[in-house]
PDB file of C-alpha atoms in Angstrom:
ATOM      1  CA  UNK A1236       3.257  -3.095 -24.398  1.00 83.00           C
ATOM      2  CA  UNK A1237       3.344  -0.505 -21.456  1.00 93.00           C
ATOM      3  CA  UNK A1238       1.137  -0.535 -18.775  1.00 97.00           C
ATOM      4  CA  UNK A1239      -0.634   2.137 -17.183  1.00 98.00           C
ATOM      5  CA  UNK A1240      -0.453   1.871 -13.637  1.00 98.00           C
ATOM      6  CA  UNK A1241      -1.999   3.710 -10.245  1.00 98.00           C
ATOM      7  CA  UNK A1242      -0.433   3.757  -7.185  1.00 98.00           C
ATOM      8  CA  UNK A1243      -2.030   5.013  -4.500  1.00 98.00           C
ATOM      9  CA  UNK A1244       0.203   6.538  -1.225  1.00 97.00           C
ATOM     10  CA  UNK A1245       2.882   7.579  -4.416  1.00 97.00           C
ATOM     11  CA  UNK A1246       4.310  10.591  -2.412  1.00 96.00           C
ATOM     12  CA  UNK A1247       6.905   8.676  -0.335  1.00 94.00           C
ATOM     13  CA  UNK A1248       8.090   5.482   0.896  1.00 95.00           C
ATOM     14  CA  UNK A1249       7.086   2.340  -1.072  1.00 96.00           C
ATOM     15  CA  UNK A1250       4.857   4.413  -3.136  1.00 97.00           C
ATOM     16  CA  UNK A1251       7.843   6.648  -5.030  1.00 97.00           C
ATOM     17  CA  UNK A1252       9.678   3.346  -4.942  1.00 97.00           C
ATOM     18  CA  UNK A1253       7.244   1.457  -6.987  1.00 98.00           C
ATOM     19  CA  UNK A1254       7.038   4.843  -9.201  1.00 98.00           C
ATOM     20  CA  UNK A1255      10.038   5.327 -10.040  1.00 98.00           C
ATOM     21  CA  UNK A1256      10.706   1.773 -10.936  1.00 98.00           C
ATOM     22  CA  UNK A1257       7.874   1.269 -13.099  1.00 98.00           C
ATOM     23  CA  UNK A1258       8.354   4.831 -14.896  1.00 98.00           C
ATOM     24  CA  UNK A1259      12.134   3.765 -15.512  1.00 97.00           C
ATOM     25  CA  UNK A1260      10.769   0.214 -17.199  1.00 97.00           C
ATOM     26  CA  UNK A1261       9.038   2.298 -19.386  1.00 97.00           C
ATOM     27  CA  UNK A1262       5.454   2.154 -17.981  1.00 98.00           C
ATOM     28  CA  UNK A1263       2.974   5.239 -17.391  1.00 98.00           C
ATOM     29  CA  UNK A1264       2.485   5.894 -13.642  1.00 98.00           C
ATOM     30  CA  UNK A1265      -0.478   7.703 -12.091  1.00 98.00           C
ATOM     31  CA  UNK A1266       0.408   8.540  -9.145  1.00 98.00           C
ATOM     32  CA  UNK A1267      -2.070   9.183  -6.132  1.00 98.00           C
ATOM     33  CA  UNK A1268      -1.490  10.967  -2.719  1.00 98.00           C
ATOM     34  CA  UNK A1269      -3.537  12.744   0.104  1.00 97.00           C
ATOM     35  CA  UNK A1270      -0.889  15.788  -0.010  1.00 97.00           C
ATOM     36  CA  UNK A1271      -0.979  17.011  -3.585  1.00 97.00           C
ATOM     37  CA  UNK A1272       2.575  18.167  -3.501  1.00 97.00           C
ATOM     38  CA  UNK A1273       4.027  15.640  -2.300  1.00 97.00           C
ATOM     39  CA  UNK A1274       2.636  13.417  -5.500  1.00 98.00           C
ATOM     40  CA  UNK A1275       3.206  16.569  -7.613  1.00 98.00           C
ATOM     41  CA  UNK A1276       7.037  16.733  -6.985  1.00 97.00           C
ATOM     42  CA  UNK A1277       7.509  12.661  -7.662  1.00 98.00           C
ATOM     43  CA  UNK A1278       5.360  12.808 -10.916  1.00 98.00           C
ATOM     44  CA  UNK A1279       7.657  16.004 -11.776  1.00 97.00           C
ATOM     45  CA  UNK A1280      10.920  14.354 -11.293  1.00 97.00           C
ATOM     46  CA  UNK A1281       9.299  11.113 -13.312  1.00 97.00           C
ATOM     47  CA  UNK A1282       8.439  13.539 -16.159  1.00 94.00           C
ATOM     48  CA  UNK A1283       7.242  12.468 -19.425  1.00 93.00           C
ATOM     49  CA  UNK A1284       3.470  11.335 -19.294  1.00 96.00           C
ATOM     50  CA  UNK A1285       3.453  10.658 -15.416  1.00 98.00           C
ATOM     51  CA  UNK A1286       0.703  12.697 -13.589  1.00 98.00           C
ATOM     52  CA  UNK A1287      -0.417  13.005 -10.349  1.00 98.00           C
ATOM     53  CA  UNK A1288      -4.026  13.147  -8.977  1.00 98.00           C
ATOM     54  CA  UNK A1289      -4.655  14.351  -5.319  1.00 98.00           C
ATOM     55  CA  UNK A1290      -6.534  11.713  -3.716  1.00 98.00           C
ATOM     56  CA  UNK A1291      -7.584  10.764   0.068  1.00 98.00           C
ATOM     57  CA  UNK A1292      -8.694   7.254  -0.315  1.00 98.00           C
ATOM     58  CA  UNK A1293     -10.459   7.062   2.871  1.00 98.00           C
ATOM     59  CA  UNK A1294     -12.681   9.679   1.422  1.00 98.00           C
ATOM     60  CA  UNK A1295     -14.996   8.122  -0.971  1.00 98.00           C
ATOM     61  CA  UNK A1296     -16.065  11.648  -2.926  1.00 98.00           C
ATOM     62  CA  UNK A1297     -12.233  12.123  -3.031  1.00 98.00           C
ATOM     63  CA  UNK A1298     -12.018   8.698  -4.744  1.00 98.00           C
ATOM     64  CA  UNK A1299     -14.475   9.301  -6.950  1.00 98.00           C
ATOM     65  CA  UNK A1300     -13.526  12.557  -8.207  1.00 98.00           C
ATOM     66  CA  UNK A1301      -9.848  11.109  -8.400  1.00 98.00           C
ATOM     67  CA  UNK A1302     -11.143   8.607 -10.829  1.00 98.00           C
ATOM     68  CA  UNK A1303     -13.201  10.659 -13.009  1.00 98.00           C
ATOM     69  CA  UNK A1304      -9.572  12.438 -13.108  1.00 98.00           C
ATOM     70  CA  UNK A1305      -7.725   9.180 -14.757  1.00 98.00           C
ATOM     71  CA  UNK A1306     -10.582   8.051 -16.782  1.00 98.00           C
ATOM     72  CA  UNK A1307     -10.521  12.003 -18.818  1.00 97.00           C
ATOM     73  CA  UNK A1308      -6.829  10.778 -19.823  1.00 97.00           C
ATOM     74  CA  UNK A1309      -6.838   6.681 -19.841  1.00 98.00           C
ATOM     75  CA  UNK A1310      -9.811   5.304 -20.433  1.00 96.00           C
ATOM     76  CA  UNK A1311      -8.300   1.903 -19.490  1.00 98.00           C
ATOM     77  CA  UNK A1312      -5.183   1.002 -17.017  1.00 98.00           C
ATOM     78  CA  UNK A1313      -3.544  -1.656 -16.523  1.00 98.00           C
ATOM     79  CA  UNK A1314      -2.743  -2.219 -12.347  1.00 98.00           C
ATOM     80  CA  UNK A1315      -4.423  -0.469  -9.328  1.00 98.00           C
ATOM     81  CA  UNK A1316      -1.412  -0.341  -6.406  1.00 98.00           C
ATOM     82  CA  UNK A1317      -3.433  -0.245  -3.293  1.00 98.00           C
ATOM     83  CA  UNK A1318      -0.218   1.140  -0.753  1.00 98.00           C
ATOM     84  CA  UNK A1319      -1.513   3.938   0.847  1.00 98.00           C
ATOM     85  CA  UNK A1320      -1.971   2.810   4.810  1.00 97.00           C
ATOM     86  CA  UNK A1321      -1.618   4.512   8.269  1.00 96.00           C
ATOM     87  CA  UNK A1322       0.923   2.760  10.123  1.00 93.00           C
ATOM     88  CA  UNK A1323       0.354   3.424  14.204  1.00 95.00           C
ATOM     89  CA  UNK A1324       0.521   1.656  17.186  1.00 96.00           C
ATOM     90  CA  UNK A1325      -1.292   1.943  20.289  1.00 96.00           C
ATOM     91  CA  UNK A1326      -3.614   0.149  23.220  1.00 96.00           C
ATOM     92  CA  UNK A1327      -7.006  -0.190  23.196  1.00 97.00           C
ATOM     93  CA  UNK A1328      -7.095   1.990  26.594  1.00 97.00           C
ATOM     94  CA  UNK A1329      -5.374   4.919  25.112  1.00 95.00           C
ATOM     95  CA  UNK A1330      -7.065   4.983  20.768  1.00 96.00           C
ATOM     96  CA  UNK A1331      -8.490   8.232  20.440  1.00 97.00           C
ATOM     97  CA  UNK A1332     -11.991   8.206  17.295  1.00 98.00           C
ATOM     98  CA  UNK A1333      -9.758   9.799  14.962  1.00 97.00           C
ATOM     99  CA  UNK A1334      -6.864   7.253  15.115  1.00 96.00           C
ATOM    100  CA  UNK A1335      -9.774   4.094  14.815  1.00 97.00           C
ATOM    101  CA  UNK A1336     -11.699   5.721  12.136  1.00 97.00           C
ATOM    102  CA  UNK A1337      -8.608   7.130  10.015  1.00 97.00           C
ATOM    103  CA  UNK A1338      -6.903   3.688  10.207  1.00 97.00           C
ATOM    104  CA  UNK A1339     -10.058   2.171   9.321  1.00 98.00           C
ATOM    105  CA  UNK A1340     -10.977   4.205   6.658  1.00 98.00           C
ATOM    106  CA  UNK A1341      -7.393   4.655   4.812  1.00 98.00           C
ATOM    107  CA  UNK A1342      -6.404   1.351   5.234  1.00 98.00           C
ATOM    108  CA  UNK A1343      -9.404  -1.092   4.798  1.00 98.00           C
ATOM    109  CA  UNK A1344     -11.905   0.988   2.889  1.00 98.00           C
ATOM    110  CA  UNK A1345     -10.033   3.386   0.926  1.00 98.00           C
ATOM    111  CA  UNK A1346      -9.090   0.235  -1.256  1.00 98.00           C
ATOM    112  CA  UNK A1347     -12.086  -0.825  -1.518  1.00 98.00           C
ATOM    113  CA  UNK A1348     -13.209   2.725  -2.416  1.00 98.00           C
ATOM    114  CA  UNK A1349     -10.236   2.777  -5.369  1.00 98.00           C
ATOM    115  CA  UNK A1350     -10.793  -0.473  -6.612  1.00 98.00           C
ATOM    116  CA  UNK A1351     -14.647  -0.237  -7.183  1.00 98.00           C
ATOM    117  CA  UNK A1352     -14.307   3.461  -9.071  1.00 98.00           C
ATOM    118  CA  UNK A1353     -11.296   1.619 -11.233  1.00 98.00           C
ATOM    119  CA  UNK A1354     -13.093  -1.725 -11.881  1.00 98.00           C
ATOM    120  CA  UNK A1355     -14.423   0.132 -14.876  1.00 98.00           C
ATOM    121  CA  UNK A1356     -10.978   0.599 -16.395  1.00 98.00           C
ATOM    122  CA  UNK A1357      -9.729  -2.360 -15.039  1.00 98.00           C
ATOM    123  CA  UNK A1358     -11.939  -4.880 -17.288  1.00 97.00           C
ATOM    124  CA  UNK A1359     -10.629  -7.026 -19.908  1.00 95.00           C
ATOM    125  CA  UNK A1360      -6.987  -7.830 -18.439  1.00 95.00           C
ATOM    126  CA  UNK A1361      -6.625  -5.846 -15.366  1.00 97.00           C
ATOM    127  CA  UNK A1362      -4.897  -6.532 -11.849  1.00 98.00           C
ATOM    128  CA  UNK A1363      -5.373  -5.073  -8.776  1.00 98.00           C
ATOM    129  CA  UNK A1364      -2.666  -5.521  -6.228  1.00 98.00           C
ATOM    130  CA  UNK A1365      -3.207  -4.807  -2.564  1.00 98.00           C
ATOM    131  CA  UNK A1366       0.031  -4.361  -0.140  1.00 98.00           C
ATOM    132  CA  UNK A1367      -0.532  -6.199   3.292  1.00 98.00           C
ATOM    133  CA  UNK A1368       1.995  -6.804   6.003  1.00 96.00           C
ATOM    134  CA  UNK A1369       3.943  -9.016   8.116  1.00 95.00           C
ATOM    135  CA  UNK A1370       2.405  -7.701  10.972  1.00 94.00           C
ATOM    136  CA  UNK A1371      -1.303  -9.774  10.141  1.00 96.00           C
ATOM    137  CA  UNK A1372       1.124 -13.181  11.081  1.00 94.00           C
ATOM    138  CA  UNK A1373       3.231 -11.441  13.656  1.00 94.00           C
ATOM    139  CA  UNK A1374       0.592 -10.601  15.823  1.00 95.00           C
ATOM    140  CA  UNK A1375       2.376  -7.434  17.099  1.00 95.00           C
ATOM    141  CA  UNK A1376       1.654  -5.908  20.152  1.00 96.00           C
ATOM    142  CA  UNK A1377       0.030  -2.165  20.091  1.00 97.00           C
ATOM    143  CA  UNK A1378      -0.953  -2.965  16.081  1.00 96.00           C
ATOM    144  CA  UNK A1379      -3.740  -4.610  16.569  1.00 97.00           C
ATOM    145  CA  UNK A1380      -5.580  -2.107  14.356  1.00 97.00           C
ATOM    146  CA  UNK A1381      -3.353  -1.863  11.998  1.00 97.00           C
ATOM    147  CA  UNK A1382      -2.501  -5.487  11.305  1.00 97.00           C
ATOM    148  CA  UNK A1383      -6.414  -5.946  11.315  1.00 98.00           C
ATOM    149  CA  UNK A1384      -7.110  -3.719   8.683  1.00 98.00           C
ATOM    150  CA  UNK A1385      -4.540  -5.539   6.547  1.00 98.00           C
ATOM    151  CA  UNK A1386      -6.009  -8.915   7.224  1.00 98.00           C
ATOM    152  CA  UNK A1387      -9.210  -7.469   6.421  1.00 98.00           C
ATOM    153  CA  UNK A1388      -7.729  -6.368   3.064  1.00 98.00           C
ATOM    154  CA  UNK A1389      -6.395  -9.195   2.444  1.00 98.00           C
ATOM    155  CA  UNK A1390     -10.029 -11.437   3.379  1.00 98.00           C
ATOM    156  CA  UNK A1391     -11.260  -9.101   0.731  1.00 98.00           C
ATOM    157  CA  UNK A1392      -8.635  -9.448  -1.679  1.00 98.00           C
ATOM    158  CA  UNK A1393      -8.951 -13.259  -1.702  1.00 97.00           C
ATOM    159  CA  UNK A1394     -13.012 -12.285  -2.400  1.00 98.00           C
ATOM    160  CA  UNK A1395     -12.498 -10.331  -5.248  1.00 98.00           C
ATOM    161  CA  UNK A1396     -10.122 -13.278  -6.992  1.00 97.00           C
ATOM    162  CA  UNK A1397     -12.963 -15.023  -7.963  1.00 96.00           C
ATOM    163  CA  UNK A1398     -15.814 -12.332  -7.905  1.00 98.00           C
ATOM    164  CA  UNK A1399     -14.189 -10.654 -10.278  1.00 98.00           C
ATOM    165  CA  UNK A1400     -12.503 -13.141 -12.474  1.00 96.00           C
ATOM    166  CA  UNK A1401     -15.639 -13.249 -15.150  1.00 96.00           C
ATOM    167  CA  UNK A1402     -14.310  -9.573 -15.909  1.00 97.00           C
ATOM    168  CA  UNK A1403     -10.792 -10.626 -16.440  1.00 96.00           C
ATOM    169  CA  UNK A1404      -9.619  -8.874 -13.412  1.00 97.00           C
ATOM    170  CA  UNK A1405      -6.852 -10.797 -11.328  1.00 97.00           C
ATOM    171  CA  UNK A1406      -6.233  -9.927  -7.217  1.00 98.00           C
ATOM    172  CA  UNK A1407      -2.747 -10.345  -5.965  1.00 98.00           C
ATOM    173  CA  UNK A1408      -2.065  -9.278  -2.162  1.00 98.00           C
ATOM    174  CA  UNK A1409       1.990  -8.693  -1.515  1.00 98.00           C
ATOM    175  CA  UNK A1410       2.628  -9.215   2.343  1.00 96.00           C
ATOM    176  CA  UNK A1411       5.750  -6.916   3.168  1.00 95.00           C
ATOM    177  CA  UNK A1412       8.419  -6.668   5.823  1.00 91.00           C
ATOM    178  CA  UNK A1413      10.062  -4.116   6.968  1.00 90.00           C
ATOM    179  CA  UNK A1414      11.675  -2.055   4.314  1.00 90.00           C
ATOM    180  CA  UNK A1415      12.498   1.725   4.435  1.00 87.00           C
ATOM    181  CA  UNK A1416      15.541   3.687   2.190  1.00 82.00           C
ATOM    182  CA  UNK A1417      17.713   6.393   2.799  1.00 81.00           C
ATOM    183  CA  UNK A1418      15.105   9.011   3.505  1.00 82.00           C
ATOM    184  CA  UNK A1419      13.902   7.246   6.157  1.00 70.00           C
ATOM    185  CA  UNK A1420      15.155   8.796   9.597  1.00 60.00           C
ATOM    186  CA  UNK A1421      12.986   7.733  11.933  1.00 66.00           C
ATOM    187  CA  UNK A1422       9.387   7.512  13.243  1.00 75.00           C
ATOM    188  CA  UNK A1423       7.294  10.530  13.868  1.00 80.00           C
ATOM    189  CA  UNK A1424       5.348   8.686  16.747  1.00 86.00           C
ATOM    190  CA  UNK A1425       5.524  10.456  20.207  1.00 89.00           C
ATOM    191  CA  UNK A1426       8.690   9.010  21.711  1.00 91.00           C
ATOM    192  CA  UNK A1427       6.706   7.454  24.416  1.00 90.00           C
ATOM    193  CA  UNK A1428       4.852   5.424  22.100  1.00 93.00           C
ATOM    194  CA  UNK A1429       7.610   4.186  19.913  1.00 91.00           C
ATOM    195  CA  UNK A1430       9.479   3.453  23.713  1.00 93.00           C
ATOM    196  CA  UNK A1431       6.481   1.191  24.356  1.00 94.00           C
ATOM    197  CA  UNK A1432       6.014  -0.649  21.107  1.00 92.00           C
ATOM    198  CA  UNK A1433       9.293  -1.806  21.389  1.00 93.00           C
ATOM    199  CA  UNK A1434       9.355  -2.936  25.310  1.00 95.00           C
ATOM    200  CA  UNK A1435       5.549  -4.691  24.671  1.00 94.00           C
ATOM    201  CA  UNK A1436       7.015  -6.434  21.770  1.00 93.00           C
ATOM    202  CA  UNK A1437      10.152  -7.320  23.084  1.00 94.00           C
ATOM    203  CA  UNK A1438       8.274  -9.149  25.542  1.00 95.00           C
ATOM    204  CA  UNK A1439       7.205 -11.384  23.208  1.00 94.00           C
ATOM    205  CA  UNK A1440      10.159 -11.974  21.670  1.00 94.00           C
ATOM    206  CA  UNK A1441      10.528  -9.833  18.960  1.00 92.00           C
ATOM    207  CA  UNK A1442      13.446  -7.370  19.274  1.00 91.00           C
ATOM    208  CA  UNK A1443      13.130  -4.656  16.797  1.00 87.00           C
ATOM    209  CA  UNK A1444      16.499  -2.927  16.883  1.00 86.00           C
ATOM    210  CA  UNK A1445      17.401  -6.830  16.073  1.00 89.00           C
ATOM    211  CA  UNK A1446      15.202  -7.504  12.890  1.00 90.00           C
ATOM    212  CA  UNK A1447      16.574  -7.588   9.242  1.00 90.00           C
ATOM    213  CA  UNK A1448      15.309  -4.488   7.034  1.00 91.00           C
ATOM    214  CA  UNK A1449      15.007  -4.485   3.895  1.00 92.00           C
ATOM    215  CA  UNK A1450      15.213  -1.846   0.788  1.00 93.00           C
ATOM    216  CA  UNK A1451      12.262  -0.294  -0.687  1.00 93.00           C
ATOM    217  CA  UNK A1452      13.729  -0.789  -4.484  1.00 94.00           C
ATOM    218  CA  UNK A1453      14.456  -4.539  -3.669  1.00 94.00           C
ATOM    219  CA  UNK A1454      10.887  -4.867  -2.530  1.00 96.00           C
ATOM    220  CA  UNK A1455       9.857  -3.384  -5.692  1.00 97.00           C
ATOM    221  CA  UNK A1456      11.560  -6.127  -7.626  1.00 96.00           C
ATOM    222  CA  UNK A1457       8.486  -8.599  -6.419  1.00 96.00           C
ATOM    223  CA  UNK A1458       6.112  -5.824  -7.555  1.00 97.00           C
ATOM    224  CA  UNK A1459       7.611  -6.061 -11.240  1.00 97.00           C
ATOM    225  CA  UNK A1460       7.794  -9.732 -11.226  1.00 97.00           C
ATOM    226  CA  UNK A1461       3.995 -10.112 -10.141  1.00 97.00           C
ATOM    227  CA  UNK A1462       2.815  -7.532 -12.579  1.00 96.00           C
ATOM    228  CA  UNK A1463       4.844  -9.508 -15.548  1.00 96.00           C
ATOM    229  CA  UNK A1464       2.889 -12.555 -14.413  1.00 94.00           C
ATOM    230  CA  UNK A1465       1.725 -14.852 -17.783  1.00 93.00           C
ATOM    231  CA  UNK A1466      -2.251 -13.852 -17.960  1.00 87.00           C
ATOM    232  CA  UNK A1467      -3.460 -17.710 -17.875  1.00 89.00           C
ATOM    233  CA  UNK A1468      -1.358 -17.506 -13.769  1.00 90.00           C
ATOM    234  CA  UNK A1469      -3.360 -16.463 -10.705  1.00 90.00           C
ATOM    235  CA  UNK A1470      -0.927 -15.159  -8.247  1.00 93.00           C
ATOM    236  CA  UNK A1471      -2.904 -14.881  -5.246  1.00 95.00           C
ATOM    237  CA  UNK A1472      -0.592 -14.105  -1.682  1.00 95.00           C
ATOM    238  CA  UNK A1473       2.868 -12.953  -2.044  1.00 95.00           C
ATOM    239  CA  UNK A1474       4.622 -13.687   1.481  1.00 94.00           C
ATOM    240  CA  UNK A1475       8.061 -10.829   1.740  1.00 93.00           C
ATOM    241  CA  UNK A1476       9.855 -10.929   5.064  1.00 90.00           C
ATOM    242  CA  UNK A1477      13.395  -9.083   5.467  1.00 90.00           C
ATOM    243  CA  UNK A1478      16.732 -10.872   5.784  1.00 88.00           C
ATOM    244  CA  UNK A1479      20.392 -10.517   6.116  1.00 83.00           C
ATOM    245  CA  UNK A1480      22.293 -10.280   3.399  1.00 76.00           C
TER     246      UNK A1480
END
């Protein structure tokens, strides 16, 4: 039977990926973004019953509203995709309020924010996935923030496993590598910034012009395999890390 799934961050990147794929295997995608048009022009190339909702999940009322949204048209889905994330580096010296409180927000509690508005449509068989990162092991330097939002997520992730297993709702958190596609053509950091990231980090041994990448649609492979996961399996941590082919 097809699922009904939200992805949140569903204008680019790993977002579309996941869309795309699950809209070609049939499933109905509900597709969430900050930038309305961006979603808007993914759901209209996915066609069929594929809509998209603007949404800025570090914005509780946003979240809210967002859900109220789905709920009019599917009273009950299947998967929440918790993608969207800020990804920034920079020292502690140098973080400006708005970089803290936006990474904060979009990447620790706008989750939080779309999983309790969807834990009413989740009940009864539901999964929630949450997308972490590399960077939590890694340690990198400069993404501190970043990399402790995600191992915040994923604290909470592990949480909700068993707070919310009485409502048949199962918590899976997919740790990714690097992955980009063919759209990707760069960074839009200051080039100062993205100079520094790699010098601090090559310092500790990571070279970043050196590490494997990895494809967005191969990444979403896992994705399909974890959401096609027998309902009497827990799949808790899902570790991805890029190689060589």
């Amino acid at each position: 039977m097809a699922k009904t799934i939200v992805i949140t961050g569903a204008g680019d990147g790993l977002g579309r990926a996941l869309a795309r794929r699950f809209a070609a295997d049939g499933e109905t995608v509900i597709l969430l973004g900050r930038t309305f048009a961006k979603v808007q022009k993914v759901a209209e190339e996915l066609g069929g019953a594929h809509f998209a909702v603007e949404c800025d999940v570090g914005n509780p009322d946003s979240v809210r509203a967002a859900f109220a949204t789905i709920a009019e048209r599917h009273p009950k889905i299947d998967v929440l995709i918790n993608n969207a994330a800020i990804f920034e580096p920079f020292t502690l010296a140098e973080v400006r309020d708005d970089q803290l409180i936006t990474q904060l927000m979009t990447n620790l509690a706008g989750p939080i924010f779309c999983a309790r508005e969807a834990l009413p449509l989740l009940r009864g068989g539901g999964h929630i996935v949450n997308v972490s990162s590399e960077s939590v092991a890694l340690k990198m330097p400069m993404l501190w923030m970043y990399a402790g939002t995600k191992a915040g997520l994923e604290f909470v992730g592990d949480m909700w496993s068993r707070e919310l297993e009485g409502d048949g709702v199962r918590v899976t958190t997919i740790q990714a590598g690097q992955m980009m596609d063919e759209t990707k053509t760069g960074t839009n950091w200051p080039m100062d910034v993205a100079m520094r990231f790699a010098q601090e980090n090559a310092k500790i041994g990571l070279n970043l012009r050196e590490r494997p990448i990895t494809h967005y649609n191969s990444v979403t492979d896992v994705f399909r395999a974890v959401l096609d996961t027998p309902a009497d399996l827990h799949m808790g941590t899902v570790a991805l890390s890029a190689r060589r082919r």
